[in-house]
XYZ file of C-alpha atoms in Angstrom:
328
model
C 8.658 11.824 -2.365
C 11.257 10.980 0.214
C 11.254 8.130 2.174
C 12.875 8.570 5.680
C 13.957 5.846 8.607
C 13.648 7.136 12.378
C 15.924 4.948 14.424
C 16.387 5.600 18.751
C 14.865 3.499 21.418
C 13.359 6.529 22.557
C 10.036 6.252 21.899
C 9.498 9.793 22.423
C 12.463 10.986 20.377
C 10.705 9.133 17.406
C 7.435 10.429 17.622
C 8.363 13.900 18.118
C 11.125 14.158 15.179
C 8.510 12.152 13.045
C 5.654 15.142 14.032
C 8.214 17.993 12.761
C 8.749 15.965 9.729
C 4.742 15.923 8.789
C 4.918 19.723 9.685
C 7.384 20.560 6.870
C 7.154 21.333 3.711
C 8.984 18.063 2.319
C 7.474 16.251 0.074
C 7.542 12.903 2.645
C 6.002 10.126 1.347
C 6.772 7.824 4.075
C 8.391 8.003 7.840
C 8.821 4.252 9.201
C 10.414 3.929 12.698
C 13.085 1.254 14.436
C 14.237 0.601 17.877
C 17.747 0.175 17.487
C 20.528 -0.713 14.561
C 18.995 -4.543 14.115
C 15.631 -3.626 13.462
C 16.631 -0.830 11.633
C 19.214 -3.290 9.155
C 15.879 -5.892 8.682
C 13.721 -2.553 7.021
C 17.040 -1.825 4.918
C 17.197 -4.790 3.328
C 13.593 -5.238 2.540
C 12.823 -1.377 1.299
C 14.295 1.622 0.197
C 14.972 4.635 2.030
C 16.152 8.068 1.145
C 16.739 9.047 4.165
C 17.404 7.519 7.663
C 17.605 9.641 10.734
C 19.465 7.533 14.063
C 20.684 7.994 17.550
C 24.409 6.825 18.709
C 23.720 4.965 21.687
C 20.882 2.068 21.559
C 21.018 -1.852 22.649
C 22.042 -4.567 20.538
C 23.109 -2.128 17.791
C 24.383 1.437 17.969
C 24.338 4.443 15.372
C 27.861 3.375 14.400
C 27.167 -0.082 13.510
C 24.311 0.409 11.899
C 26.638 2.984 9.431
C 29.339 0.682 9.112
C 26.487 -2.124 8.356
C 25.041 -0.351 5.467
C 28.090 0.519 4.119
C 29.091 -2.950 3.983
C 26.265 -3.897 2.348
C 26.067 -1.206 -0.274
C 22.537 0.610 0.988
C 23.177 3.984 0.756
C 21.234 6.537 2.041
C 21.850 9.835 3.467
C 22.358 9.594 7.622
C 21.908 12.286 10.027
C 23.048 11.183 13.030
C 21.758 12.705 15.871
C 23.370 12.741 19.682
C 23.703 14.103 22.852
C 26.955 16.622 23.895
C 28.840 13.432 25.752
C 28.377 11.278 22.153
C 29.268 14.145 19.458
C 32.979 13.607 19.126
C 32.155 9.688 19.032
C 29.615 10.623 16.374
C 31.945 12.501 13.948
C 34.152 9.223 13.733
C 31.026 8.268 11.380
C 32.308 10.058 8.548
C 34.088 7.298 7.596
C 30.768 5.269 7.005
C 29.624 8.600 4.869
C 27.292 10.362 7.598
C 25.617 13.344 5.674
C 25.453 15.330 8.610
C 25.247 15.641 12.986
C 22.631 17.418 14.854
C 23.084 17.749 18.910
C 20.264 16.949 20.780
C 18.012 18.311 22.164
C 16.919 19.611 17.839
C 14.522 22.051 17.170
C 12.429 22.462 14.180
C 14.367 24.891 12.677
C 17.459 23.185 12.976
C 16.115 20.297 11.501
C 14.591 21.827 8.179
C 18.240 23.712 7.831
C 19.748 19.894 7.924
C 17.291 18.152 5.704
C 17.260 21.355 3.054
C 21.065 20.534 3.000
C 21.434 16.881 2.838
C 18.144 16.849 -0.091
C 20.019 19.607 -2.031
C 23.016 17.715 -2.037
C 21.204 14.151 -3.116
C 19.125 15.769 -5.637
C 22.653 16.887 -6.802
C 24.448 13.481 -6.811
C 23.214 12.009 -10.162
C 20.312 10.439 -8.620
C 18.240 8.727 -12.230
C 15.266 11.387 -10.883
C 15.377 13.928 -8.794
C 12.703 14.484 -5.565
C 11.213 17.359 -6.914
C 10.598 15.331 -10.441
C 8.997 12.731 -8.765
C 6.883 15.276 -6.452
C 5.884 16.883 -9.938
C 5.187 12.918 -11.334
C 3.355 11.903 -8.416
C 1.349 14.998 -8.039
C -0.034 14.675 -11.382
C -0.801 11.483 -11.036
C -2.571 12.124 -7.668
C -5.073 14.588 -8.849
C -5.985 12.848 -12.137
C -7.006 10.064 -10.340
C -8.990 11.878 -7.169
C -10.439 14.229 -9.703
C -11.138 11.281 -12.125
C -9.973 12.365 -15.064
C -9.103 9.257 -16.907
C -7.542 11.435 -19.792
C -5.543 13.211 -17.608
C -4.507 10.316 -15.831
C -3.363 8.595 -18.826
C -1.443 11.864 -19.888
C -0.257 11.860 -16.609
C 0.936 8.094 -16.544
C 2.418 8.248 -20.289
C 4.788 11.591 -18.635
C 6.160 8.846 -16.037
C 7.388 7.167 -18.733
C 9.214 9.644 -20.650
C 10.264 10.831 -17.506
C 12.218 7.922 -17.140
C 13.629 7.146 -20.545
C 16.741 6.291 -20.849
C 17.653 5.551 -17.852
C 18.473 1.999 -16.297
C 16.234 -1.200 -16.571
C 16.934 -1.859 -12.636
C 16.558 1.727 -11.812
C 13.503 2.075 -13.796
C 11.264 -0.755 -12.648
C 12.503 0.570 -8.838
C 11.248 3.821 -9.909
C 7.738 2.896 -11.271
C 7.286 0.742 -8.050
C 8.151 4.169 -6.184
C 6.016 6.502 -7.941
C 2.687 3.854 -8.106
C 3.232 3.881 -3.695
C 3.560 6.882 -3.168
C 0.515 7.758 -5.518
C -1.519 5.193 -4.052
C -0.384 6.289 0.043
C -1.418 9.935 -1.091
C -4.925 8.747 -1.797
C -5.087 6.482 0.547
C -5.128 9.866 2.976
C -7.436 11.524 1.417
C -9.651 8.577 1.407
C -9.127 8.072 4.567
C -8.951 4.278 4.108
C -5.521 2.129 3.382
C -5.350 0.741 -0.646
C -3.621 -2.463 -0.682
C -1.119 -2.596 -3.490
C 0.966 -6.042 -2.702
C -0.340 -7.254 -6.597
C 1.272 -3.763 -8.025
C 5.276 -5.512 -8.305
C 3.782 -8.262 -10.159
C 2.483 -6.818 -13.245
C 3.767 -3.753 -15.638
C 3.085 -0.024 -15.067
C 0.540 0.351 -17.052
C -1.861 -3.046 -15.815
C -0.941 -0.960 -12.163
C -2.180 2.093 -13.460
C -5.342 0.425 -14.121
C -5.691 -1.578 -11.234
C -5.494 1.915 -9.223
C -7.770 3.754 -11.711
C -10.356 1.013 -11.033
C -9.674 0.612 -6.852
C -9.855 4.629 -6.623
C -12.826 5.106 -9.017
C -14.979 2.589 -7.017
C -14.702 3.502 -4.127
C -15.088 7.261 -5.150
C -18.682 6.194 -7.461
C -20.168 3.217 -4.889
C -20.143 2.191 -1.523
C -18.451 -0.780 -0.642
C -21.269 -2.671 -0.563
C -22.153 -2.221 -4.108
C -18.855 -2.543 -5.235
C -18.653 -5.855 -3.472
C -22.387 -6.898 -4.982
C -21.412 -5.607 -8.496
C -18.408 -7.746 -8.470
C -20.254 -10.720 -7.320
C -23.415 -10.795 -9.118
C -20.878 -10.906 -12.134
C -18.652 -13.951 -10.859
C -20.756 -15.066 -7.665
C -17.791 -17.892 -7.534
C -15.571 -14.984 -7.327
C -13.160 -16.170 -4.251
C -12.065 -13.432 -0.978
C -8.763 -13.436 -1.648
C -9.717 -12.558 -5.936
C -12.395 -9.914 -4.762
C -9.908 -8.139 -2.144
C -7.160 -7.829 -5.042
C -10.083 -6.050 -7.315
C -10.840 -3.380 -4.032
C -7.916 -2.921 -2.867
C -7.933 -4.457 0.497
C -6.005 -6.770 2.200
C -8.180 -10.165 3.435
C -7.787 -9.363 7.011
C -8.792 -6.074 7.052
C -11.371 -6.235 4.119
C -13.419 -8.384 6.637
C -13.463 -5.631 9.589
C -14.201 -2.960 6.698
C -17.286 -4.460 5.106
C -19.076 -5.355 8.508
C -18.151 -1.853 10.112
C -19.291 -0.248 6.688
C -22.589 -2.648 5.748
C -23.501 -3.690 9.256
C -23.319 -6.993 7.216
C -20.345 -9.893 7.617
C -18.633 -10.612 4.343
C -19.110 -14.187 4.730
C -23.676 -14.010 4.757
C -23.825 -11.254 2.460
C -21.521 -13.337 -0.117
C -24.030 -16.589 0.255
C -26.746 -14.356 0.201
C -25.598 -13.495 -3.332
C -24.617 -16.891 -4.545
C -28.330 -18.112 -3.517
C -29.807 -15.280 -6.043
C -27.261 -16.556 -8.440
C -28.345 -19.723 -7.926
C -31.907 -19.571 -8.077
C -31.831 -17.436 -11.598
C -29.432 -20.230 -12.540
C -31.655 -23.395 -11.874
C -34.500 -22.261 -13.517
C -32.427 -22.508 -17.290
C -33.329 -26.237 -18.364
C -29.809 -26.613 -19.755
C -28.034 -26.757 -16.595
C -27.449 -29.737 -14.034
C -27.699 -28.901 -10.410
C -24.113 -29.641 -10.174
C -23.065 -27.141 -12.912
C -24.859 -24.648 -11.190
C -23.252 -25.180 -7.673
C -19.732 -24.587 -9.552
C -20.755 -21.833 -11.286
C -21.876 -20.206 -7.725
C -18.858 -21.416 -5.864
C -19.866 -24.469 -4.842
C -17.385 -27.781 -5.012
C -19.581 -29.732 -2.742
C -23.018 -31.048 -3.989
C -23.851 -31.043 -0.460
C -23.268 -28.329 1.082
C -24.666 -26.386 -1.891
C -28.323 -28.566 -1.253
C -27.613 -27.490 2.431
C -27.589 -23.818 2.339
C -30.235 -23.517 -0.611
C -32.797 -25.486 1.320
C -32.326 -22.738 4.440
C -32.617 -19.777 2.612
C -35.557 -21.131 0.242
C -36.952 -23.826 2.605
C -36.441 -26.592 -0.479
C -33.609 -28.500 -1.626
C -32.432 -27.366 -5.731
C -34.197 -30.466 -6.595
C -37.625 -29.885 -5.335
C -37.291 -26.222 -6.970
C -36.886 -27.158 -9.912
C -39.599 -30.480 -9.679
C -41.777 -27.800 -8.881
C -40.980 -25.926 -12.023
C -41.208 -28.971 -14.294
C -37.393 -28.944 -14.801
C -34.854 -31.642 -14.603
C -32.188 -32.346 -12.675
């Protein structure tokens, strides 16, 4: 799955080189955009690209710079560069930075597949640790394991990754992994039709990923949201946001817009609404304080707890469980 930079301050440019790009056949797993050189050099440093795709002329930092920049630094992906009649002779004196390849402008879709068949062939070629197509083939498999869940196939699928990659480097290998896991989880995120939020995936191995995914993917395929988000709760109603999101697969900030556009419902009620059943079940066994029981639910503050269980029930957890002959 290749992962490919746009860089011009024309907006236009960008959007329509990024729409032939989704027309191809290329297995593209990702097409991020930049304004100019700077913007272009802060993406580069924080991700990996196979591919980055730039104008000559743009403020604060040209095509050029942004060659000799990465060279300098040691990122090295292929470059088309792509310019206008005035700007080609100034373009070829980018060979020295390594430039794959230069397109004139105005490009059409033909002349761009010709270019990218060409500069993939010769990557794929170059002793990269895995070649595009390998990945595609990992990726693929991975892909329709988990949409069709199949978990045996999925493991099979997982446990080919890793022979895949035997052998190889430890630094290219964890790089790898990270790679495949993405672009596995961005190709179901389309056909979901939702975003999966995979920030926790660098922070554990390859196979506690694989089962984070299996479970985001297979819960959201089997429930709603809404049941997912009961089911988690009604197990650990003290279960935090920022815990709960990690478990879906959402980031906080857009969890919150999800579940109310989704349940009608804001995350917030429907979570107290839960602890209160949790808590009610909970008072009624002899052997627990009050106070353990507003832990337990999520509850630090004595308080507060008394607070919200006297407007739901219209009685404090005290005079409950008076009522039911229990202590407190």
């Amino acid at each position: 799955m290749y992962k490919i930079l746009l860089v011009d301050d024309e907006m236009v440019f960008r959007k329509g080189i990024g729409a032939m790009l989704r027309k191809s056949d290329f297995s593209i797993g990702q097409i991020s955009e930049a304004v100019d050189g700077c913007e272009a050099m802060e993406l580069l440093e924080r991700d990996n690209f196979d591919i980055v795709i730039t104008d000559i002329r743009m403020p604060r930092m040209d095509g050029l710079m942004l060659c000799k920049c990465m060279r300098e630094k040691g990122i090295r992906p292929a470059v088309i560069i792509m310019s206008g009649y005035d700007d080609f002779k100034y373009a070829q004196r980018a060979i020295q930075y390594g430039v794959s390849d230069y397109v004139l402008k105005p490009v059409s879709q033909k002349k761009l597949t010709e270019v990218l068949r060409e500069v993939m062939r010769k990557r794929d070629e170059s002793g990269m640790p895995l070649k595009y197509s390998e990945m595609d083939r990992l990726v693929t498999g991975l892909v329709e394991a988990l949409w069709n869940l199949d978990k045996t196939a999925w493991l099979e699928a997982g446990a080919k990754v890793r022979k895949s990659l035997a052998g190889i480097g430890q630094s290219d290998e964890k790089r790898l992994l990270q790679e495949i896991l993405s672009n596995t989880a961005d190709k179901i995120s389309e056909r979901l039709g939702e975003s999966l939020f995979t920030d926790e995936f660098g922070e554990s191995g390859f196979e506690e990923n694989l089962e984070l995914l299996w479970e985001m993917v297979s819960n959201r395929k089997r429930h709603g949201l809404l049941e997912q988000v009961r089911e988690y709760l009604l197990a650990n109603p003290a279960m935090s946001q920022e815990e709960l999101c990690g478990r879906l697969g959402f980031s906080s900030s857009h969890f919150s817009l999800a579940f109310k556009e989704k349940t009608g419902k804001k995350f917030v009620d429907y979570r107290t609404q839960i602890r209160m059943e949790a808590a009610r079940q909970k008072l009624c066994i002899p052997s627990k304080t009050i106070t353990q029981v507003a832990a337990e639910v999520g509850y630090s503050d004595y308080s507060h707890f008394s607070s919200v269980f006297r407007k739901f029930y219209g009685k404090t957890p005290a005079q409950f469980r008076e009522e039911r002959g229990l202590g407190l």
